[in-house]
Tab-separated table of C-alpha atoms in Angstrom:
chain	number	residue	atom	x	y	z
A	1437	UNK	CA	109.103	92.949	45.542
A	1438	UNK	CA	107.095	92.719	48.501
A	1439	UNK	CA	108.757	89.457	49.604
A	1440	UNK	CA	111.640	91.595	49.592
A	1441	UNK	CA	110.641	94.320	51.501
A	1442	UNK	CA	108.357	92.773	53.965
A	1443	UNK	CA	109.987	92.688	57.519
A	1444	UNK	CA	111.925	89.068	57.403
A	1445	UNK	CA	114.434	87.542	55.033
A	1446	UNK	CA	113.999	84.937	52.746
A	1447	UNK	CA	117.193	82.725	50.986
A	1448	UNK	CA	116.831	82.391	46.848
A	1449	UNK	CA	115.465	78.945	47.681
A	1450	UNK	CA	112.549	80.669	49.868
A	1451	UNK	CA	111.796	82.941	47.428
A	1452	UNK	CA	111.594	80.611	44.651
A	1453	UNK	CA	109.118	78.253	45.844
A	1454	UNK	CA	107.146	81.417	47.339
A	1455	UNK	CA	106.334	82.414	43.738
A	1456	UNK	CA	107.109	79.191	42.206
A	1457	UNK	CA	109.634	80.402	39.640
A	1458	UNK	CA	113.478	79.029	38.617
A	1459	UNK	CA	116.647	80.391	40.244
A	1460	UNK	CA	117.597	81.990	37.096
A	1461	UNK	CA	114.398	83.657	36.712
A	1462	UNK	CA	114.791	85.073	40.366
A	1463	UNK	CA	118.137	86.481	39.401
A	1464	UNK	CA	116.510	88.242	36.263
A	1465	UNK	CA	114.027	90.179	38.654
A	1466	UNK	CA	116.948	91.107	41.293
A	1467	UNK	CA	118.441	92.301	37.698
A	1468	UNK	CA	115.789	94.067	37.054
A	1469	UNK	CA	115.295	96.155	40.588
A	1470	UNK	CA	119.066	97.073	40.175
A	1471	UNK	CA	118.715	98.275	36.885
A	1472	UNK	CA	115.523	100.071	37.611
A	1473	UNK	CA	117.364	101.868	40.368
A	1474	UNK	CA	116.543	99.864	43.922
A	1475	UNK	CA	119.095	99.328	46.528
A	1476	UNK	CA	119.671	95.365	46.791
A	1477	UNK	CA	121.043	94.159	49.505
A	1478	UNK	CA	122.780	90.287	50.331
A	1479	UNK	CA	123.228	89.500	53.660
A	1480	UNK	CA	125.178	86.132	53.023
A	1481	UNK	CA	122.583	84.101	51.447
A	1482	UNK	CA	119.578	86.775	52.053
A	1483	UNK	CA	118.460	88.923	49.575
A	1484	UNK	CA	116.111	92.093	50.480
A	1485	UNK	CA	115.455	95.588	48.662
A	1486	UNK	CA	116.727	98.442	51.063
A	1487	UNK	CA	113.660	100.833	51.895
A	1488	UNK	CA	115.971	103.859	51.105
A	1489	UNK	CA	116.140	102.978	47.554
A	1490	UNK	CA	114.636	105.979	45.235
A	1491	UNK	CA	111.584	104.471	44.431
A	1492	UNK	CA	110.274	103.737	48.241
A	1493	UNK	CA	111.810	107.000	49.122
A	1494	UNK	CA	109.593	108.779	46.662
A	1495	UNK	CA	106.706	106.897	47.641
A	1496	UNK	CA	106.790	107.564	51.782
A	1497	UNK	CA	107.056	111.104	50.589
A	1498	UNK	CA	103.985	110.456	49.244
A	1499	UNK	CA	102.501	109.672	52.380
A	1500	UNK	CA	102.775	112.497	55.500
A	1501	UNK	CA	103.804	110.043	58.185
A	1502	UNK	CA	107.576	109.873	58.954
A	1503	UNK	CA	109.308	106.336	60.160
A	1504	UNK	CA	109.111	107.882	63.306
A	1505	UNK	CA	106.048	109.247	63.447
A	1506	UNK	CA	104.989	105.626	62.571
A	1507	UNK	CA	106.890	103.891	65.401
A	1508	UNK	CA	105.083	106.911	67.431
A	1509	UNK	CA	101.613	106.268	66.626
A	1510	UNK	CA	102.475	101.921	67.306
A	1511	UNK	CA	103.217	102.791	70.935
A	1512	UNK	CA	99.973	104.705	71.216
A	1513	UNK	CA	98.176	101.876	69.927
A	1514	UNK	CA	100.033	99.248	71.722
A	1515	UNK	CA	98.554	101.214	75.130
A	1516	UNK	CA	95.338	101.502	73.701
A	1517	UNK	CA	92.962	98.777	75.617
A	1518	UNK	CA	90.940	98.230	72.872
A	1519	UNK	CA	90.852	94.879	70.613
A	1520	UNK	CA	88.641	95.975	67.867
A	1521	UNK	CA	89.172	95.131	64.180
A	1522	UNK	CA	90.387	98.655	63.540
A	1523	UNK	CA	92.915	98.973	66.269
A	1524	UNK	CA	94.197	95.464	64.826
A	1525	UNK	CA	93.853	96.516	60.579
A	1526	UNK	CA	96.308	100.356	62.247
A	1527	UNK	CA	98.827	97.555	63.173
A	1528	UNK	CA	99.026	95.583	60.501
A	1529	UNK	CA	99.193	98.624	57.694
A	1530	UNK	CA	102.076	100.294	59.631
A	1531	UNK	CA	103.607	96.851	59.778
A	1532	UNK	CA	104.025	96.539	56.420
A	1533	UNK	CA	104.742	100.241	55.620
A	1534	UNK	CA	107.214	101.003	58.069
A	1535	UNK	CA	109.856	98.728	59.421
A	1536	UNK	CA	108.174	98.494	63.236
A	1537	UNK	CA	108.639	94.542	63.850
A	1538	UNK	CA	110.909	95.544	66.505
A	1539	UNK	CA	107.987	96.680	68.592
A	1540	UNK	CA	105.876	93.829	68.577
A	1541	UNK	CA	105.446	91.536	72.134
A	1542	UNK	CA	107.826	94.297	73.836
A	1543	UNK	CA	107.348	94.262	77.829
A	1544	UNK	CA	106.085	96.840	79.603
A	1545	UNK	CA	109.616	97.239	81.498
A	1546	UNK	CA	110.900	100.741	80.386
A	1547	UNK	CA	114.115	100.027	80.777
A	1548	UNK	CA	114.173	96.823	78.203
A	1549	UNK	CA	111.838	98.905	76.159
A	1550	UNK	CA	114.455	101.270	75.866
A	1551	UNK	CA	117.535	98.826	75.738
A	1552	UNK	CA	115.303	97.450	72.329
A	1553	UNK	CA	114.642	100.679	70.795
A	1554	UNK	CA	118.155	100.871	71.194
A	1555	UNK	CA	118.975	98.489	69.407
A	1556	UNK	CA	116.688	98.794	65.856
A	1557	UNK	CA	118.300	102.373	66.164
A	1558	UNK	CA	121.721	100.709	65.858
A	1559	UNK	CA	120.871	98.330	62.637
A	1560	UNK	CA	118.962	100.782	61.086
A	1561	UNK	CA	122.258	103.201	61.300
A	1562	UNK	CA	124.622	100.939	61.056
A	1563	UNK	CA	125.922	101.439	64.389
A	1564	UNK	CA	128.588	100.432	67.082
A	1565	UNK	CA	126.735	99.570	70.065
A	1566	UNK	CA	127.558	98.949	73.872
A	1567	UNK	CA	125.598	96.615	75.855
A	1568	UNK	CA	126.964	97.435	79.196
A	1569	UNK	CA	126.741	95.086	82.442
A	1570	UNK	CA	125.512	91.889	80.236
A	1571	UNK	CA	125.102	89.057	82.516
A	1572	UNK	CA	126.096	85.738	81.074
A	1573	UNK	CA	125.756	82.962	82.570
A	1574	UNK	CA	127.945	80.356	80.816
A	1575	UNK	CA	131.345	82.819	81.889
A	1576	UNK	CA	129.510	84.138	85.360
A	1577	UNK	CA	130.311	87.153	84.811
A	1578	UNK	CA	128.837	90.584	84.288
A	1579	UNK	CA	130.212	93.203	81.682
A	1580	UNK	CA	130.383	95.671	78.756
A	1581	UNK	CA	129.797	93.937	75.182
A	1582	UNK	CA	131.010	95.919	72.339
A	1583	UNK	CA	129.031	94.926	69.493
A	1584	UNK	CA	127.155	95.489	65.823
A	1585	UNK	CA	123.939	94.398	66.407
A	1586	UNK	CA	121.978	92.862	63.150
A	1587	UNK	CA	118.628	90.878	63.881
A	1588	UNK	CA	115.729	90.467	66.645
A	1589	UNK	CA	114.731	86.902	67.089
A	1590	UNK	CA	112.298	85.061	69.211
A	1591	UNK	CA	109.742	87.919	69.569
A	1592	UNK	CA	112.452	90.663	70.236
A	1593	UNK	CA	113.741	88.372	73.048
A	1594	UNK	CA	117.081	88.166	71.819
A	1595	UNK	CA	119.221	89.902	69.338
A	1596	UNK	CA	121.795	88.801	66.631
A	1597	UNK	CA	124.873	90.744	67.355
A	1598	UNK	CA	128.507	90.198	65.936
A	1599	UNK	CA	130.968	90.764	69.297
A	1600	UNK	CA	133.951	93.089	68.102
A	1601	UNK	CA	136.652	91.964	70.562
A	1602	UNK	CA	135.218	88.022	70.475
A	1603	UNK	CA	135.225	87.910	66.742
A	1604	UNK	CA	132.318	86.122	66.466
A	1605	UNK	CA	128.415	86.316	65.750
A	1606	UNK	CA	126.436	85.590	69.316
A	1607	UNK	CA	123.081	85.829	70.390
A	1608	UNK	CA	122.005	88.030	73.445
A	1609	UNK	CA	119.002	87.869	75.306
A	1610	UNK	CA	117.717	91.396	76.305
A	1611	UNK	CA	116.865	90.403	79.703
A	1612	UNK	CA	120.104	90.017	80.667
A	1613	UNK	CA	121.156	93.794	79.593
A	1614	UNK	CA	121.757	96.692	81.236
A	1615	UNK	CA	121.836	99.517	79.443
A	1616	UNK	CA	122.509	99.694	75.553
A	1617	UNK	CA	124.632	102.765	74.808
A	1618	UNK	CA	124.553	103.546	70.779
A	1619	UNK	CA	127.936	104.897	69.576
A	1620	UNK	CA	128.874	106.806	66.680
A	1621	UNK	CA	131.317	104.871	64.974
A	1622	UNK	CA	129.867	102.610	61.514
A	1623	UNK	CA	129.923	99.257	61.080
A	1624	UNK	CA	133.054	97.815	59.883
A	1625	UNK	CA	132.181	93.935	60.290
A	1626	UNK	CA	129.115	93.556	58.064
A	1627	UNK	CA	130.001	90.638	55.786
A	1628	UNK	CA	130.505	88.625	58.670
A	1629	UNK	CA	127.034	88.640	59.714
A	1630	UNK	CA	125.355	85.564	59.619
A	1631	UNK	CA	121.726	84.992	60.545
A	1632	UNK	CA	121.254	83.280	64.057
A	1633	UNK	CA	118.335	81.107	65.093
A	1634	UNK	CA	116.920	79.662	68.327
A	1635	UNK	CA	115.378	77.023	69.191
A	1636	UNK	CA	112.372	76.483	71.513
A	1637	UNK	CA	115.099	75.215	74.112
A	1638	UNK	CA	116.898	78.319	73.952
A	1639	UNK	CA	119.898	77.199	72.137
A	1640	UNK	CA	121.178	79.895	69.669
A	1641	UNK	CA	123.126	78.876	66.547
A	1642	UNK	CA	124.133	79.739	62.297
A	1643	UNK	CA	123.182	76.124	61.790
A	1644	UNK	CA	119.665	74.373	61.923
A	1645	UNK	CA	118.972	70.641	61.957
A	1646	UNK	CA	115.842	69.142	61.918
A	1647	UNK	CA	114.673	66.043	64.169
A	1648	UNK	CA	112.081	64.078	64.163
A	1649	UNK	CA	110.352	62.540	66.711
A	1650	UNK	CA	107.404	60.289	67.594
A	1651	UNK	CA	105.946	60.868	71.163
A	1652	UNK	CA	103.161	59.149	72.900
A	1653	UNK	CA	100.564	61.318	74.587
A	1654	UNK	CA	102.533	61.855	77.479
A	1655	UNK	CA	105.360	63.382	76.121
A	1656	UNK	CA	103.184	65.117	73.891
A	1657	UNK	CA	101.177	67.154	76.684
A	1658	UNK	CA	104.641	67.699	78.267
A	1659	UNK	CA	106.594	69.038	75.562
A	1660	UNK	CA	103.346	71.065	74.472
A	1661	UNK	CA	102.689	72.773	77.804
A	1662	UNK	CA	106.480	73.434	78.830
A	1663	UNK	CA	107.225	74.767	75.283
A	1664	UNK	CA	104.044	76.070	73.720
A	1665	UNK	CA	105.564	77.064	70.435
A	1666	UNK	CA	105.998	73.263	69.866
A	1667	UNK	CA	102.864	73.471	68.277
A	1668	UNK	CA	104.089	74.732	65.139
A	1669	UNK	CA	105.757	71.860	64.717
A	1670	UNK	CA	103.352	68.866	65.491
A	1671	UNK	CA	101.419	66.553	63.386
A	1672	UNK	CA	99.412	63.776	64.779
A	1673	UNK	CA	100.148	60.265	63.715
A	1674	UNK	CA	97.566	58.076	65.117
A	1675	UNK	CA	94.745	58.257	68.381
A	1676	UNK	CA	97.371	58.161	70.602
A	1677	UNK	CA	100.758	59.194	69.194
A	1678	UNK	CA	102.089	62.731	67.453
A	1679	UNK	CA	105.089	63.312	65.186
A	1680	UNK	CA	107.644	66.399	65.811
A	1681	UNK	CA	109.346	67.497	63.050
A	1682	UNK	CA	111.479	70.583	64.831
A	1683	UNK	CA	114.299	72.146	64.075
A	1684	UNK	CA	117.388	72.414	66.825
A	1685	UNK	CA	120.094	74.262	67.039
A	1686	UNK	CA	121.907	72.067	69.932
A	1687	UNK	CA	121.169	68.720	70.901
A	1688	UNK	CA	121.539	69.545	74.523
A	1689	UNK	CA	118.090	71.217	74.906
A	1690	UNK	CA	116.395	68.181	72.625
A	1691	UNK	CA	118.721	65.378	74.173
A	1692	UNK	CA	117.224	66.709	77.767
A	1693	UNK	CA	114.192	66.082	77.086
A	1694	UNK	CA	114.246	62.307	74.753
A	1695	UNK	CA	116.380	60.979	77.614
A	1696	UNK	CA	114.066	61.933	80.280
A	1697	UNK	CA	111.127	60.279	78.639
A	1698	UNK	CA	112.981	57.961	76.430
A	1699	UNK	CA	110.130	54.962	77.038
A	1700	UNK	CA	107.725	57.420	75.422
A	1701	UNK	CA	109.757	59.144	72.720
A	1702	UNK	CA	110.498	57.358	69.487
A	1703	UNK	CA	113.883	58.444	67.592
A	1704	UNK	CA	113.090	58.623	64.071
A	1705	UNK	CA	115.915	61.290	62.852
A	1706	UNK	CA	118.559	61.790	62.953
A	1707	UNK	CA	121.044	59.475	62.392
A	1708	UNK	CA	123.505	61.783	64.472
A	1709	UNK	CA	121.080	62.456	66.897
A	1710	UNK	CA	120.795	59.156	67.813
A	1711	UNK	CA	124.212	58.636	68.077
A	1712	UNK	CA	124.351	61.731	70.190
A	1713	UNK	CA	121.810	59.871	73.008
A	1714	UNK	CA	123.786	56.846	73.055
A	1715	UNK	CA	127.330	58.870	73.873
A	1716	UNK	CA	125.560	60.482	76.899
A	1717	UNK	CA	123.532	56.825	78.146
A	1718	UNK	CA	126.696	55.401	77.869
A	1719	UNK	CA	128.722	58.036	79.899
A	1720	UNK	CA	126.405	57.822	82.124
A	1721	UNK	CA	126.408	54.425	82.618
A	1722	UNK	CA	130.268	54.870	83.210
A	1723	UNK	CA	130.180	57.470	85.615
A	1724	UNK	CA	131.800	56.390	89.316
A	1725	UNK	CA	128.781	58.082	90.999
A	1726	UNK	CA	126.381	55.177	89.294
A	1727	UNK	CA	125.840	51.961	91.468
């Protein structure tokens, strides 16, 4: 249950080997909730237990602070200069009472503050939403984006939206917004959501794949320093040599950086991946331009 309602999702296979039971087992509990009365929800392969359900409704009652009162009392904390434990333990309890993981690492720009708060307002009602003057940079231009916005990734960076008139589930970077304008009109594209990711490159996708890579200590300290959160993902091998096991969601961000240190970089996997780095050394090699 609290798996469920903590502030991510988790797939069946997650949540099995989180409390090491059987599939079947897991479906007996989801069983269960329904039967006792919770709100289940499946977001393709994503189960969670929808804070409105009875039970949790009954239980904020039980405690005199609203959702927004919550989210009130975070932004009073968040300007609060003070690091102490208790500061930090007031975080972490509303955290996992209330659903405030939209707040975290915000900027202190009021305008993106805004454009974010927005935006949780929209997927917690189930809202239309305009992102007006969105500047994209693969069409070059700079417009309105009618959209259903679904999930915050990468720190509240960028948001999971499905585009109404594209058809399709894109990523936005907040950034890049203007202003977000929340309309009345519902949902009506909700099981076509699927759960984006990005990358450390900055590639958004529905699809992960993992590569693995064995760097010396140069390309270690580069890849570290120009993409901290490579960290996560590093294990060292030997004195001098570390192996990244990271998950991509192109191979242009990746492939970018293997072919610009490819005497330090070892290819272990993919299969594809490699066959991806040969296509581009060998177009390269064909190009007019090389002598």
């Amino acid at each position: 249950m609290l798996l469920m309602t903590e502030n991510r999702h988790y797939t069946v296979e997650q949540l099995c080997d989180r409390i090491q039971i059987s599939r079947r087992n897991l479906y007996y509990y989801i069983d269960f909730f329904r039967d006792a009365g919770f709100v289940v929800e499946k977001h393709g392969t994503y189960y969670s237990l929808d804070k409105s359900s009875p039970f949790f409704t009954k239980l904020f009652k039980s405690v005199s602070i609203t959702e927004d009162e919550a989210i009130t009392i975070r932004r009073i904390l968040d300007k609060v200069s003070d690091n102490s434990l208790q500061v930090a333990s007031l975080k972490r309890k509303l955290e996992r009472l209330y659903d405030l993981d939209i707040l975290n690492s915000l900027a202190t720009d009021e305008e993106r503050a805004a454009n974010v708060n927005a935006l949780y307002d929209a997927m917690k009602l189930k809202r239309v939403a305009v992102i007006h003057n969105y500047s994209s940079p693969n069409s070059n231009t700079s417009r309105a984006r009618v959209v259903e916005p679904f999930m915050f990734l990468n720190g509240n960076n960028d948001v999971c939206c499905y585009e109404i008139t594209a058809k399709a589930n894109k990523t936005f970077r907040v950034a890049r917004m203007g202003r977000v304008e929340v309309l009345n009109d519902q949902w009506q594209h909700e099981p076509l959501h699927r759960r984006m990711f990005t990358d450390i490159f900055m590639f958004g996708s529905d699809k992960q794949e993992i590569i693995t890579l064995r760097l010396d200590r140069l390309a270690y300290n580069l890849l570290t320093e120009e993409y901290p959160k490579s960290h996560t993902y590093i294990t060292q091998d030997d004195d001098t040599h570390w192996l990244l096991r990271l998950p991509v969601c192109s191979y242009l961000g990746i492939g970018r950086f293997v072919l610009g240190l490819y005497d330090h970089i070892e290819v272990l996997e993919t299969e594809d991946f490699k066959q991806y780095l040969r296509s581009q050394l060998t177009r390269f090699l064909n190009e007019d331009t090389v002598v």
